[in-house]
PDB file of C-alpha atoms in Angstrom:
ATOM      1  CA  VAL J   1       0.000   0.000   0.000  1.00 90.00           C
ATOM      2  CA  HIS J   2       1.285   3.428  -0.964  1.00 91.00           C
ATOM      3  CA  TYR J   3      -0.320   6.075   1.264  1.00 87.00           C
ATOM      4  CA  PRO J   4       1.425   9.071   2.841  1.00 83.00           C
ATOM      5  CA  GLY J   5      -0.843   8.781   5.891  1.00 81.00           C
ATOM      6  CA  LEU J   6       1.074   5.649   6.931  1.00 82.00           C
ATOM      7  CA  ALA J   7       4.074   6.355   9.147  1.00 80.00           C
ATOM      8  CA  SER J   8       6.035   3.785   7.093  1.00 86.00           C
ATOM      9  CA  HIS J   9       5.565   5.763   3.844  1.00 83.00           C
ATOM     10  CA  PRO J  10       8.805   7.530   2.774  1.00 89.00           C
ATOM     11  CA  GLY J  11       6.930  10.817   2.264  1.00 84.00           C
ATOM     12  CA  HIS J  12       4.978  10.696   5.529  1.00 77.00           C
ATOM     13  CA  ALA J  13       7.046  13.256   7.457  1.00 79.00           C
ATOM     14  CA  THR J  14       7.069  15.688   4.536  1.00 82.00           C
ATOM     15  CA  MET J  15       3.331  15.362   4.006  1.00 81.00           C
ATOM     16  CA  ALA J  16       2.618  15.773   7.721  1.00 79.00           C
ATOM     17  CA  ALA J  17       4.764  18.915   7.837  1.00 78.00           C
ATOM     18  CA  GLN J  18       3.052  20.337   4.760  1.00 80.00           C
ATOM     19  CA  LEU J  19      -0.383  19.659   6.217  1.00 79.00           C
ATOM     20  CA  GLY J  20       0.359  21.376   9.491  1.00 74.00           C
ATOM     21  CA  ARG J  21      -2.938  21.616  11.326  1.00 51.00           C
ATOM     22  CA  PRO J  22      -5.652  21.836   8.644  1.00 50.00           C
ATOM     23  CA  ALA J  23      -8.367  24.440   9.164  1.00 43.00           C
ATOM     24  CA  TRP J  24     -11.097  21.767   9.200  1.00 44.00           C
ATOM     25  CA  GLU J  25      -9.283  19.969  12.042  1.00 48.00           C
ATOM     26  CA  ALA J  26      -9.050  23.149  14.081  1.00 44.00           C
ATOM     27  CA  ALA J  27     -12.785  23.616  13.607  1.00 46.00           C
ATOM     28  CA  GLY J  28     -13.439  20.079  14.839  1.00 48.00           C
ATOM     29  CA  GLU J  29     -14.586  18.846  11.427  1.00 45.00           C
ATOM     30  CA  ALA J  30     -11.867  16.382  10.458  1.00 47.00           C
ATOM     31  CA  ILE J  31     -12.536  14.998   6.955  1.00 46.00           C
ATOM     32  CA  THR J  32     -10.319  11.991   7.572  1.00 51.00           C
ATOM     33  CA  PRO J  33      -8.926  10.832  10.906  1.00 55.00           C
ATOM     34  CA  ASN J  34      -5.411  11.998  10.031  1.00 60.00           C
ATOM     35  CA  GLY J  35      -6.050  14.644   7.354  1.00 74.00           C
ATOM     36  CA  PHE J  36      -4.070  12.833   4.653  1.00 78.00           C
ATOM     37  CA  GLY J  37      -6.998  12.343   2.292  1.00 81.00           C
ATOM     38  CA  GLY J  38      -8.554   9.475   0.412  1.00 86.00           C
ATOM     39  CA  MET J  39      -6.071   8.803  -2.401  1.00 89.00           C
ATOM     40  CA  LEU J  40      -3.874   5.708  -2.239  1.00 92.00           C
ATOM     41  CA  SER J  41      -2.431   3.042  -4.447  1.00 95.00           C
ATOM     42  CA  PHE J  42      -1.542  -0.591  -3.962  1.00 97.00           C
ATOM     43  CA  GLN J  43      -0.031  -3.512  -5.808  1.00 97.00           C
ATOM     44  CA  PRO J  44      -1.899  -6.790  -5.318  1.00 97.00           C
ATOM     45  CA  ALA J  45       0.144  -9.990  -5.365  1.00 96.00           C
ATOM     46  CA  GLY J  46       0.200 -11.718  -8.746  1.00 96.00           C
ATOM     47  CA  GLY J  47       1.383  -8.999 -11.109  1.00 96.00           C
ATOM     48  CA  ARG J  48      -0.461  -7.203 -13.890  1.00 96.00           C
ATOM     49  CA  ASP J  49      -3.092  -9.875 -14.505  1.00 97.00           C
ATOM     50  CA  ALA J  50      -4.028  -9.954 -10.824  1.00 97.00           C
ATOM     51  CA  ALA J  51      -4.304  -6.150 -10.683  1.00 97.00           C
ATOM     52  CA  VAL J  52      -6.578  -6.050 -13.731  1.00 97.00           C
ATOM     53  CA  ARG J  53      -8.686  -8.891 -12.275  1.00 97.00           C
ATOM     54  CA  VAL J  54      -9.049  -7.117  -8.909  1.00 98.00           C
ATOM     55  CA  ALA J  55     -10.165  -3.901 -10.620  1.00 97.00           C
ATOM     56  CA  ALA J  56     -12.665  -5.819 -12.765  1.00 97.00           C
ATOM     57  CA  ASN J  57     -14.120  -7.662  -9.754  1.00 97.00           C
ATOM     58  CA  LEU J  58     -14.827  -4.556  -7.683  1.00 97.00           C
ATOM     59  CA  LYS J  59     -18.547  -3.785  -7.437  1.00 97.00           C
ATOM     60  CA  LEU J  60     -18.690  -0.484  -5.488  1.00 96.00           C
ATOM     61  CA  PHE J  61     -15.582   1.158  -6.919  1.00 96.00           C
ATOM     62  CA  ARG J  62     -16.127   2.576 -10.389  1.00 93.00           C
ATOM     63  CA  ARG J  63     -13.342   2.098 -12.926  1.00 92.00           C
ATOM     64  CA  ALA J  64     -12.314   5.591 -13.949  1.00 90.00           C
ATOM     65  CA  THR J  65      -9.338   7.857 -14.557  1.00 84.00           C
ATOM     66  CA  SER J  66      -9.950  10.731 -12.182  1.00 80.00           C
ATOM     67  CA  LEU J  67      -8.890  12.207  -8.886  1.00 73.00           C
ATOM     68  CA  GLY J  68     -12.356  11.353  -7.700  1.00 68.00           C
ATOM     69  CA  GLY J  69     -15.344  13.030  -6.245  1.00 79.00           C
ATOM     70  CA  THR J  70     -18.092  11.546  -4.125  1.00 90.00           C
ATOM     71  CA  GLU J  71     -17.843   8.039  -5.614  1.00 93.00           C
ATOM     72  CA  SER J  72     -15.002   5.629  -4.947  1.00 95.00           C
ATOM     73  CA  LEU J  73     -12.875   4.977  -8.020  1.00 95.00           C
ATOM     74  CA  VAL J  74     -10.193   2.491  -9.035  1.00 96.00           C
ATOM     75  CA  GLU J  75      -7.813   2.685 -11.956  1.00 96.00           C
ATOM     76  CA  HIS J  76      -5.239   0.327 -13.425  1.00 96.00           C
ATOM     77  CA  ARG J  77      -2.939   3.208 -14.271  1.00 91.00           C
ATOM     78  CA  ARG J  78      -0.536   1.329 -16.552  1.00 94.00           C
ATOM     79  CA  SER J  79      -3.352   0.399 -18.961  1.00 93.00           C
ATOM     80  CA  ILE J  80      -3.654   3.991 -20.126  1.00 91.00           C
ATOM     81  CA  GLU J  81       0.015   4.949 -20.201  1.00 93.00           C
ATOM     82  CA  PRO J  82       2.529   4.609 -23.059  1.00 94.00           C
ATOM     83  CA  ASP J  83       4.786   1.577 -23.377  1.00 92.00           C
ATOM     84  CA  ASP J  84       7.808   3.442 -21.966  1.00 96.00           C
ATOM     85  CA  SER J  85       5.997   4.363 -18.727  1.00 96.00           C
ATOM     86  CA  THR J  86       7.746   3.594 -15.450  1.00 96.00           C
ATOM     87  CA  THR J  87       4.439   2.998 -13.624  1.00 96.00           C
ATOM     88  CA  PRO J  88       4.427  -0.560 -12.248  1.00 97.00           C
ATOM     89  CA  HIS J  89       2.272  -2.986 -14.261  1.00 97.00           C
ATOM     90  CA  ASP J  90       0.467  -4.122 -11.113  1.00 97.00           C
ATOM     91  CA  LEU J  91      -0.379  -0.711  -9.621  1.00 97.00           C
ATOM     92  CA  LEU J  92      -3.993   0.149  -8.791  1.00 97.00           C
ATOM     93  CA  ARG J  93      -4.846   3.728  -7.876  1.00 95.00           C
ATOM     94  CA  VAL J  94      -7.808   4.275  -5.556  1.00 95.00           C
ATOM     95  CA  SER J  95      -9.810   7.363  -4.710  1.00 93.00           C
ATOM     96  CA  VAL J  96     -12.109   6.773  -1.732  1.00 93.00           C
ATOM     97  CA  GLY J  97     -15.528   8.398  -1.936  1.00 92.00           C
ATOM     98  CA  LEU J  98     -18.409   8.703   0.497  1.00 92.00           C
ATOM     99  CA  GLU J  99     -19.589   5.095   0.589  1.00 94.00           C
ATOM    100  CA  GLY J 100     -19.523   3.253   3.903  1.00 93.00           C
ATOM    101  CA  VAL J 101     -16.051   2.155   4.975  1.00 92.00           C
ATOM    102  CA  GLY J 102     -17.258  -1.352   5.817  1.00 94.00           C
ATOM    103  CA  ASP J 103     -18.878  -1.710   2.402  1.00 96.00           C
ATOM    104  CA  LEU J 104     -15.694  -0.598   0.628  1.00 96.00           C
ATOM    105  CA  LEU J 105     -13.515  -2.955   2.683  1.00 95.00           C
ATOM    106  CA  GLN J 106     -15.883  -5.836   1.968  1.00 97.00           C
ATOM    107  CA  ASP J 107     -15.768  -5.017  -1.758  1.00 98.00           C
ATOM    108  CA  LEU J 108     -11.974  -4.917  -1.758  1.00 96.00           C
ATOM    109  CA  ASP J 109     -11.818  -8.193   0.169  1.00 97.00           C
ATOM    110  CA  GLN J 110     -14.099 -10.034  -2.252  1.00 97.00           C
ATOM    111  CA  ALA J 111     -12.195  -8.686  -5.272  1.00 97.00           C
ATOM    112  CA  LEU J 112      -8.814  -9.634  -3.811  1.00 97.00           C
ATOM    113  CA  THR J 113      -9.899 -13.185  -2.938  1.00 95.00           C
ATOM    114  CA  LYS J 114     -11.578 -14.073  -6.282  1.00 88.00           C
TER     115      LYS J 114
END
């Protein structure tokens, strides 16, 4: 999983410093528990074919190339890039929307285990 909200992410300290204390947090209206947002990427085991299969098996996440909005999205980034791209063949990019967290986790779980 590639997500700057994780302390193990190489850009975590930089992102945390850049965020400072967001205005919404000061007002008591945290959008996410840590303020890092709902964009992440991950590489499922099994390479390109597994990544494409996971994306195809998701039911709640819409397949789209976008930074997102209110709906959760998933994208197999490498499918739309040129042959000389350095994006990993197995990378899935996710934008989390407003659906229930439990529903999204259940959807990811079923897609990863098919």
